[in-house]
Structure formats: structure tokens, C-alpha cells
Amino acid sequence: MGQHLTEMVGCCTQFLRPPGIILRSAEESRSAASWVPLFWTRRWLRTLPNYLLFLIINIALAHSIRPAELPNIFYYLTFTQSLAWQHPPFFGEAWSLAVEEIFYLLSPLLIAVFMYFGATAEKAMLRTAVLVILASTSLRLLALFLNNPTMDEGLRKITFFRLDSIMFGVLAALLMKRYKEQAAVFRLAVGLSVLFLACGYVASWPDNSLNESYAIRSSIFTMASLGGVGFILLGMASKTRWDISFVTERISRWSYSAYLANLPVLMLLMKFKVPATDGLSCIALFLAFIFLTFLVSALVYKFFEAKILRLRDKKFSENSRTHVAQ
């Protein structure tokens, strides 16, 4: 089930950011494409410094606690290391970051093209979402029936095959903006959430079973993305409200670094051979892993990431307003 949490996080990321940031930027622009350079600049100042920092860290770790043969780093600098081919073993978690960055590079251009031909910003985003979902799904199915790839390395981690996972979150956000009937949204959310749990159960099957099933490989990514949307809708449609902003705001700030830091932290714990001989010690080890991951993330945010974001908001603010980090 763990691998499909990535799909849920992808949807959640797009639900919280686009269409809020992308849609607002496009609606307030002077022309179809005038908003795109500033959006890219703000986006890349949010993600690239952290990414480059951890890329350097992983290059260093490749000679110590996380051994791996160094590939051509140019591909990692351009997020093309798994564009239409398998991701190298080095810095394996970077595949999902490549999906995000290629998405953020291409989707504003597509939205701008639709706006140039007369679509409103909202309609342009909807058309872009439909186009990307159809194109990405078609490429994935074509590769499946032509090459019979494995589910994980041959499909899940390839950028062009996974752009649709982000767009499902965008579609759901547009749905919530338009559709105000909370009871119907709640019912839809419950159904989709069950779908996500079912995908998690299927994903726990042995790799051989997954790689032999065309039905699973052709449908599970779409189903998992829809299921992730369900969980988000469930939270938004729920009438229960808790004031947990203190926690959620910090997790949001640290999340990018946490994703990049968690495997190096895990490798460090494995390097020191921390014993886990019974249930209690396993729980303690897991809690130590979570604590260290967020500790590293908090330190990176405070002493590195936050400084860059302040500079970004000072030099590249939109209409003199401070926006939520993209």
C-alpha cells in the first residue's frame, strides 16, 4: 500500500496549490502567457534549491551509507532521468519529483495556449487536465501492451506515464469549486476512499502477481489517484473540524525536505545496525525514524529553505502580495 501513498500525496499537493495558485495567476494576467515566467520563477525557487542540496548529499552518500553507481547527473539537473525510460538506481525517490517538475513546466504552457485561443483560465485548466490525463493514460497503456513492462520500474516511475496522477487532483479541486452539494460530495468521497484502500490491498500482493496481470497494471494507477482524491474530498466535506493548524502548517513547510530526507535517515539507522528484535523495539525504531526525518526537515527549512523563500517573496512577489509557497 505504501507505494500508492505517493499517488495520494500527488493529488493532495495539487488540490492545495493548483488551481489556487495557477488559476489565480492566469486569471489576473494581462495576457494568455504573461503570468507563466513569474510562476515558473516562484515555483523553481521553492523546489530547486532543496532538490540540489539533497542531490549533492546523495552524491556524497553514494560513496558511503547509500552506495550507488553515479549516472549522468545532467539528467537529474533537468528532471529527465526517467522521462520515458526507467529511473536509475541512484537517488531513486527523485522519480516523483521529476513528475512534478515536468508537470509544472508543461501545464502552464498548455493553459496559456488554450487561453490564447479564447478559453477562460478555468476552462483552460480543465481542458489541460483532460488532455494530460488522456495522453498520459494512453501512453501508459500503449507501453503496457507493446513492451509488457514491470509495474514499478517500467510504469509507475516513468514521468510521461504518471502526469495524470497530478491532474486528478486538479479536476477534483475544480469540481469542488463548481459543485456545492456537500452531501453528494461526501458520498462520492466515501466511494473513492474505499477504492484507494482496495488499491492498497492489491499493491501488497507479490511483485510476480502484479507483473503478470495486465488488468492490474492497466488500471491501478488511475484507481489509486481517484482514491487519493476521495480521501481529500472526505476531509473537505466532513463536518468535523479540529484546530490542528499548528501541526499541519509545519508539516506542509517541512514536507518537501521530509520526502528528500527520509531515505538517507533510514540508511543511517541501518548503517548503525540499530537492533529491532521485538515489537517494542520495532515501534521505537519507527518513532526514531519519524522523529529524525522531521528534525532534519525542520533544520533544513529553518536554516536553508526559509531564507530562499524570503528572498523569493521579496524579489519576485506577485502584485506586492506574499503568496503561499508554490
Coordinates of C-alpha atoms in Angstrom, one line a residue:
M1 CA 0.0 0.0 0.0
G2 CA 2.9 2.3 0.7
Q3 CA 3.8 2.9 -2.9
H4 CA 0.3 4.3 -3.6
L5 CA 0.6 6.9 -0.9
T6 CA 2.7 8.7 -3.4
E7 CA -0.4 9.0 -5.7
M8 CA -2.4 10.4 -2.8
V9 CA 0.3 12.9 -1.9
G10 CA 0.4 14.0 -5.6
C11 CA -3.3 14.6 -5.6
C12 CA -3.2 16.4 -2.3
T13 CA -0.4 18.6 -3.5
Q14 CA -2.3 19.7 -6.5
F15 CA -5.5 20.2 -4.5
L16 CA -3.9 22.6 -2.1
R17 CA -1.8 24.5 -4.7
P18 CA -3.3 24.4 -8.2
P19 CA -5.8 25.6 -9.2
G20 CA -5.4 28.1 -6.4
I21 CA -2.1 29.5 -7.5
I22 CA -2.1 28.6 -11.2
L23 CA -5.8 29.7 -11.6
R24 CA -5.3 32.9 -9.8
S25 CA -2.1 33.8 -11.7
A26 CA -3.8 33.0 -15.0
E27 CA -7.0 35.0 -14.2
E28 CA -5.0 38.1 -13.1
S29 CA -2.6 38.1 -16.0
R30 CA -2.5 40.8 -18.7
S31 CA -2.4 38.2 -21.5
A32 CA -2.6 34.5 -22.0
A33 CA 1.1 33.8 -21.2
S34 CA 2.4 36.8 -19.2
W35 CA 1.9 35.0 -15.9
V36 CA 4.0 32.0 -16.8
P37 CA 7.6 33.2 -16.3
L38 CA 6.8 34.5 -12.8
F39 CA 5.0 31.3 -11.9
W40 CA 8.0 29.3 -13.0
T41 CA 10.4 31.5 -11.1
R42 CA 8.5 31.3 -7.9
R43 CA 8.0 27.5 -8.3
W44 CA 11.6 26.8 -9.0
L45 CA 12.9 28.9 -6.1
R46 CA 10.6 26.8 -3.9
T47 CA 11.9 23.4 -5.1
L48 CA 15.2 23.6 -6.9
P49 CA 17.5 24.8 -4.1
N50 CA 16.3 22.0 -1.8
Y51 CA 16.5 19.4 -4.6
L52 CA 20.0 20.4 -5.5
L53 CA 21.1 20.3 -1.8
F54 CA 19.8 16.8 -1.4
L55 CA 21.2 15.8 -4.8
I56 CA 24.7 16.8 -3.6
I57 CA 24.1 15.0 -0.3
N58 CA 23.1 11.8 -2.2
I59 CA 26.2 12.1 -4.4
A60 CA 28.3 12.1 -1.2
L61 CA 26.3 9.2 0.3
A62 CA 26.8 7.2 -2.9
H63 CA 30.3 6.6 -1.6
S64 CA 29.3 5.7 1.9
I65 CA 26.0 4.7 3.5
R66 CA 23.9 4.7 0.3
P67 CA 26.2 3.0 -2.3
A68 CA 25.1 3.5 -5.9
E69 CA 26.8 4.0 -9.3
L70 CA 26.6 7.6 -10.3
P71 CA 24.7 8.1 -13.5
N72 CA 24.9 11.2 -15.8
I73 CA 23.9 13.9 -13.4
F74 CA 22.8 16.2 -16.2
Y75 CA 19.6 14.1 -16.4
Y76 CA 18.9 14.8 -12.7
L77 CA 19.6 18.5 -13.2
T78 CA 16.9 18.6 -15.9
F79 CA 14.5 16.1 -14.3
T80 CA 14.7 13.9 -17.3
Q81 CA 16.3 10.9 -15.6
S82 CA 13.0 8.9 -16.0
L83 CA 11.3 10.9 -18.7
A84 CA 10.4 7.9 -20.9
W85 CA 12.7 5.3 -19.6
Q86 CA 13.5 3.6 -16.3
H87 CA 14.8 5.6 -13.4
P88 CA 18.4 4.8 -12.4
P89 CA 19.0 3.2 -9.0
F90 CA 20.8 6.4 -7.7
F91 CA 18.6 8.8 -5.8
G92 CA 15.6 6.6 -6.5
E93 CA 13.0 8.7 -4.8
A94 CA 13.6 11.6 -7.3
W95 CA 11.3 9.9 -9.8
S96 CA 8.2 11.6 -8.3
L97 CA 10.0 15.0 -8.2
A98 CA 10.7 14.6 -11.9
V99 CA 7.0 14.0 -12.5
E100 CA 6.1 17.2 -10.5
E101 CA 8.6 19.4 -12.2
I102 CA 7.8 18.3 -15.8
F103 CA 4.2 18.8 -14.9
Y104 CA 4.8 22.3 -13.7
L105 CA 6.9 23.0 -16.8
L106 CA 4.3 21.8 -19.3
S107 CA 0.9 22.5 -17.8
P108 CA 1.3 26.4 -17.6
L109 CA 2.2 26.3 -21.3
L110 CA -0.8 24.2 -22.2
I111 CA -3.1 26.5 -20.2
A112 CA -1.6 29.6 -21.9
V113 CA -2.2 28.0 -25.3
F114 CA -5.9 27.4 -24.5
M115 CA -6.2 30.9 -23.1
Y116 CA -4.6 32.3 -26.3
F117 CA -7.4 30.7 -28.3
G118 CA -10.1 32.3 -26.2
A119 CA -10.7 30.0 -23.2
T120 CA -11.1 31.4 -19.7
A121 CA -8.5 30.5 -17.2
E122 CA -10.8 27.9 -15.6
K123 CA -11.8 26.3 -18.9
A124 CA -8.2 26.3 -20.0
M125 CA -7.2 24.4 -16.8
L126 CA -10.0 21.9 -17.3
R127 CA -9.0 21.3 -20.9
T128 CA -5.4 20.9 -19.9
A129 CA -6.3 18.4 -17.2
V130 CA -8.4 16.3 -19.6
L131 CA -5.7 16.4 -22.3
V132 CA -2.9 15.4 -19.9
I133 CA -5.0 12.6 -18.3
L134 CA -5.9 11.1 -21.7
A135 CA -2.4 11.5 -23.2
S136 CA -0.6 10.0 -20.1
T137 CA -3.0 7.1 -19.7
S138 CA -2.8 6.3 -23.4
L139 CA 1.0 6.3 -23.4
R140 CA 1.0 4.0 -20.3
L141 CA -1.5 1.6 -21.9
L142 CA 0.4 1.6 -25.2
A143 CA 3.7 0.8 -23.4
L144 CA 2.0 -1.9 -21.4
F145 CA 0.6 -3.8 -24.4
L146 CA 3.7 -3.3 -26.6
N147 CA 6.5 -3.9 -24.1
N148 CA 4.9 -5.7 -21.2
P149 CA 6.9 -3.7 -18.6
T150 CA 7.0 -4.3 -14.8
M151 CA 4.6 -2.3 -12.8
D152 CA 7.0 -0.5 -10.6
E153 CA 10.2 0.3 -12.6
G154 CA 8.5 0.0 -16.0
L155 CA 5.4 2.1 -15.4
R156 CA 5.0 3.7 -12.0
K157 CA 8.3 5.7 -12.1
I158 CA 8.2 6.9 -15.7
T159 CA 7.3 10.6 -16.0
F160 CA 5.3 10.6 -19.2
F161 CA 3.2 7.7 -17.8
R162 CA 2.4 9.5 -14.5
L163 CA 1.5 13.1 -15.3
D164 CA -2.2 12.1 -15.0
S165 CA -1.8 11.4 -11.3
I166 CA -1.3 15.1 -10.6
M167 CA -4.2 16.2 -12.9
F168 CA -6.8 14.1 -11.0
G169 CA -6.3 16.4 -8.0
V170 CA -6.7 19.5 -10.2
L171 CA -10.0 18.1 -11.6
A172 CA -11.3 17.4 -8.1
A173 CA -10.5 21.0 -7.0
L174 CA -12.4 22.4 -10.0
L175 CA -15.3 20.1 -9.1
M176 CA -15.4 21.4 -5.5
K177 CA -15.3 24.9 -6.7
R178 CA -18.3 24.4 -9.0
Y179 CA -20.3 21.8 -7.1
K180 CA -21.7 23.0 -3.8
E181 CA -23.9 20.0 -2.8
Q182 CA -21.9 18.7 0.2
A183 CA -23.9 15.5 0.8
A184 CA -23.3 14.3 -2.8
V185 CA -19.6 15.2 -2.5
F186 CA -19.4 13.3 0.8
R187 CA -20.9 10.1 -0.8
L188 CA -18.5 10.4 -3.7
A189 CA -15.6 10.8 -1.3
V190 CA -16.6 7.7 0.6
G191 CA -16.8 5.6 -2.5
L192 CA -13.5 6.8 -3.9
S193 CA -11.8 6.3 -0.5
V194 CA -12.8 2.7 -0.5
L195 CA -11.3 2.4 -3.9
F196 CA -8.0 3.7 -2.6
L197 CA -7.9 1.1 0.2
A198 CA -8.7 -1.6 -2.4
C199 CA -5.7 -0.4 -4.4
G200 CA -3.5 -0.6 -1.3
Y201 CA -4.6 -4.2 -0.7
V202 CA -3.8 -5.1 -4.3
A203 CA -0.5 -3.4 -4.2
S204 CA 0.5 -5.6 -1.3
W205 CA 0.4 -8.6 -3.5
P206 CA 3.8 -10.2 -4.6
D207 CA 5.5 -8.4 -7.4
N208 CA 5.2 -11.5 -9.7
S209 CA 1.4 -11.4 -9.4
L210 CA 1.3 -7.7 -10.2
N211 CA 3.7 -8.0 -13.1
E212 CA 1.7 -10.9 -14.7
S213 CA -1.7 -9.1 -14.6
Y214 CA -2.5 -6.7 -17.5
A215 CA -5.7 -5.8 -15.7
I216 CA -4.0 -4.6 -12.6
R217 CA -1.2 -2.7 -14.4
S218 CA -3.6 -1.0 -16.8
S219 CA -6.0 0.3 -14.1
I220 CA -4.3 0.5 -10.7
F221 CA -2.6 3.9 -11.2
T222 CA -5.9 5.6 -12.3
M223 CA -7.8 3.9 -9.5
A224 CA -5.2 4.9 -6.8
S225 CA -5.2 8.5 -8.0
L226 CA -9.0 8.6 -7.8
G227 CA -8.9 7.1 -4.4
G228 CA -6.4 9.7 -3.2
V229 CA -8.9 12.4 -4.4
G230 CA -11.5 10.6 -2.4
F231 CA -9.6 11.0 0.9
I232 CA -9.1 14.7 0.2
L233 CA -12.8 15.2 -0.6
L234 CA -13.7 13.3 2.5
G235 CA -11.7 15.7 4.7
M236 CA -13.1 18.7 3.0
A237 CA -16.7 17.5 3.1
S238 CA -16.6 16.4 6.7
K239 CA -18.5 18.5 9.2
T240 CA -15.9 17.7 11.9
R241 CA -13.4 20.5 12.4
W242 CA -10.3 20.5 14.6
D243 CA -7.9 23.3 15.0
I244 CA -4.7 21.5 14.1
S245 CA -3.2 24.2 12.0
F246 CA -0.1 24.4 14.3
V247 CA 0.7 20.8 13.2
T248 CA -0.5 20.9 9.5
E249 CA 1.3 24.2 8.7
R250 CA 4.6 22.8 9.9
I251 CA 4.2 19.5 8.1
S252 CA 3.4 21.5 4.9
R253 CA 6.5 23.6 5.3
W254 CA 8.7 20.6 6.0
S255 CA 7.1 18.1 3.6
Y256 CA 9.4 18.6 0.6
S257 CA 12.5 18.2 2.8
A258 CA 11.0 15.3 4.6
Y259 CA 10.4 13.4 1.3
L260 CA 14.1 14.0 0.4
A261 CA 15.5 13.2 3.8
N262 CA 13.6 10.1 4.8
L263 CA 15.7 7.5 2.9
P264 CA 19.1 9.0 3.9
V265 CA 17.8 8.9 7.5
L266 CA 16.7 5.3 7.1
M267 CA 20.1 4.3 5.6
L268 CA 21.8 6.0 8.5
L269 CA 19.8 3.9 11.0
M270 CA 20.6 0.8 9.0
K271 CA 24.2 1.7 8.9
F272 CA 24.5 1.7 12.6
K273 CA 22.5 -1.6 12.8
V274 CA 20.0 -0.4 15.4
P275 CA 18.5 -3.6 16.8
A276 CA 14.8 -4.4 16.3
T277 CA 14.3 -7.8 17.9
D278 CA 10.8 -7.5 19.2
G279 CA 7.6 -5.5 18.8
L280 CA 8.5 -2.7 21.2
S281 CA 12.0 -2.1 19.7
C282 CA 10.4 -2.0 16.2
I283 CA 8.0 0.7 17.3
A284 CA 10.8 2.6 19.0
L285 CA 12.9 2.4 15.8
F286 CA 10.0 3.6 13.7
L287 CA 9.4 6.5 16.0
A288 CA 13.1 7.4 15.9
F289 CA 12.9 7.3 12.1
I290 CA 9.9 9.7 12.0
F291 CA 11.5 12.0 14.6
L292 CA 14.9 12.2 12.9
T293 CA 13.3 12.7 9.5
F294 CA 11.2 15.7 10.7
L295 CA 14.1 17.0 12.7
V296 CA 16.3 17.1 9.6
S297 CA 13.5 18.6 7.6
A298 CA 12.8 21.3 10.2
L299 CA 16.5 22.3 10.3
V300 CA 16.8 22.4 6.6
Y301 CA 13.7 24.6 6.4
K302 CA 14.8 27.0 9.1
F303 CA 18.5 27.5 8.0
F304 CA 18.2 27.0 4.3
E305 CA 14.8 26.8 2.7
A306 CA 13.1 29.7 4.6
K307 CA 15.9 32.1 3.7
I308 CA 15.5 31.4 0.0
L309 CA 11.7 31.7 0.2
R310 CA 12.0 35.1 1.9
L311 CA 14.3 36.3 -0.8
R312 CA 11.9 34.9 -3.4
D313 CA 8.9 36.7 -1.9
K314 CA 11.0 39.9 -1.7
K315 CA 12.3 39.8 -5.3
F316 CA 9.5 38.0 -7.1
S317 CA 6.2 38.8 -5.4
E318 CA 3.0 38.9 -7.4
N319 CA 1.3 42.3 -7.2
S320 CA 3.2 43.0 -3.9
R321 CA 1.4 40.2 -2.2
T322 CA 3.0 37.3 -0.3
H323 CA 1.6 34.0 -1.6
V324 CA 1.6 30.6 -0.1
A325 CA 4.7 28.7 -1.2
Q326 CA 4.1 27.0 -4.5

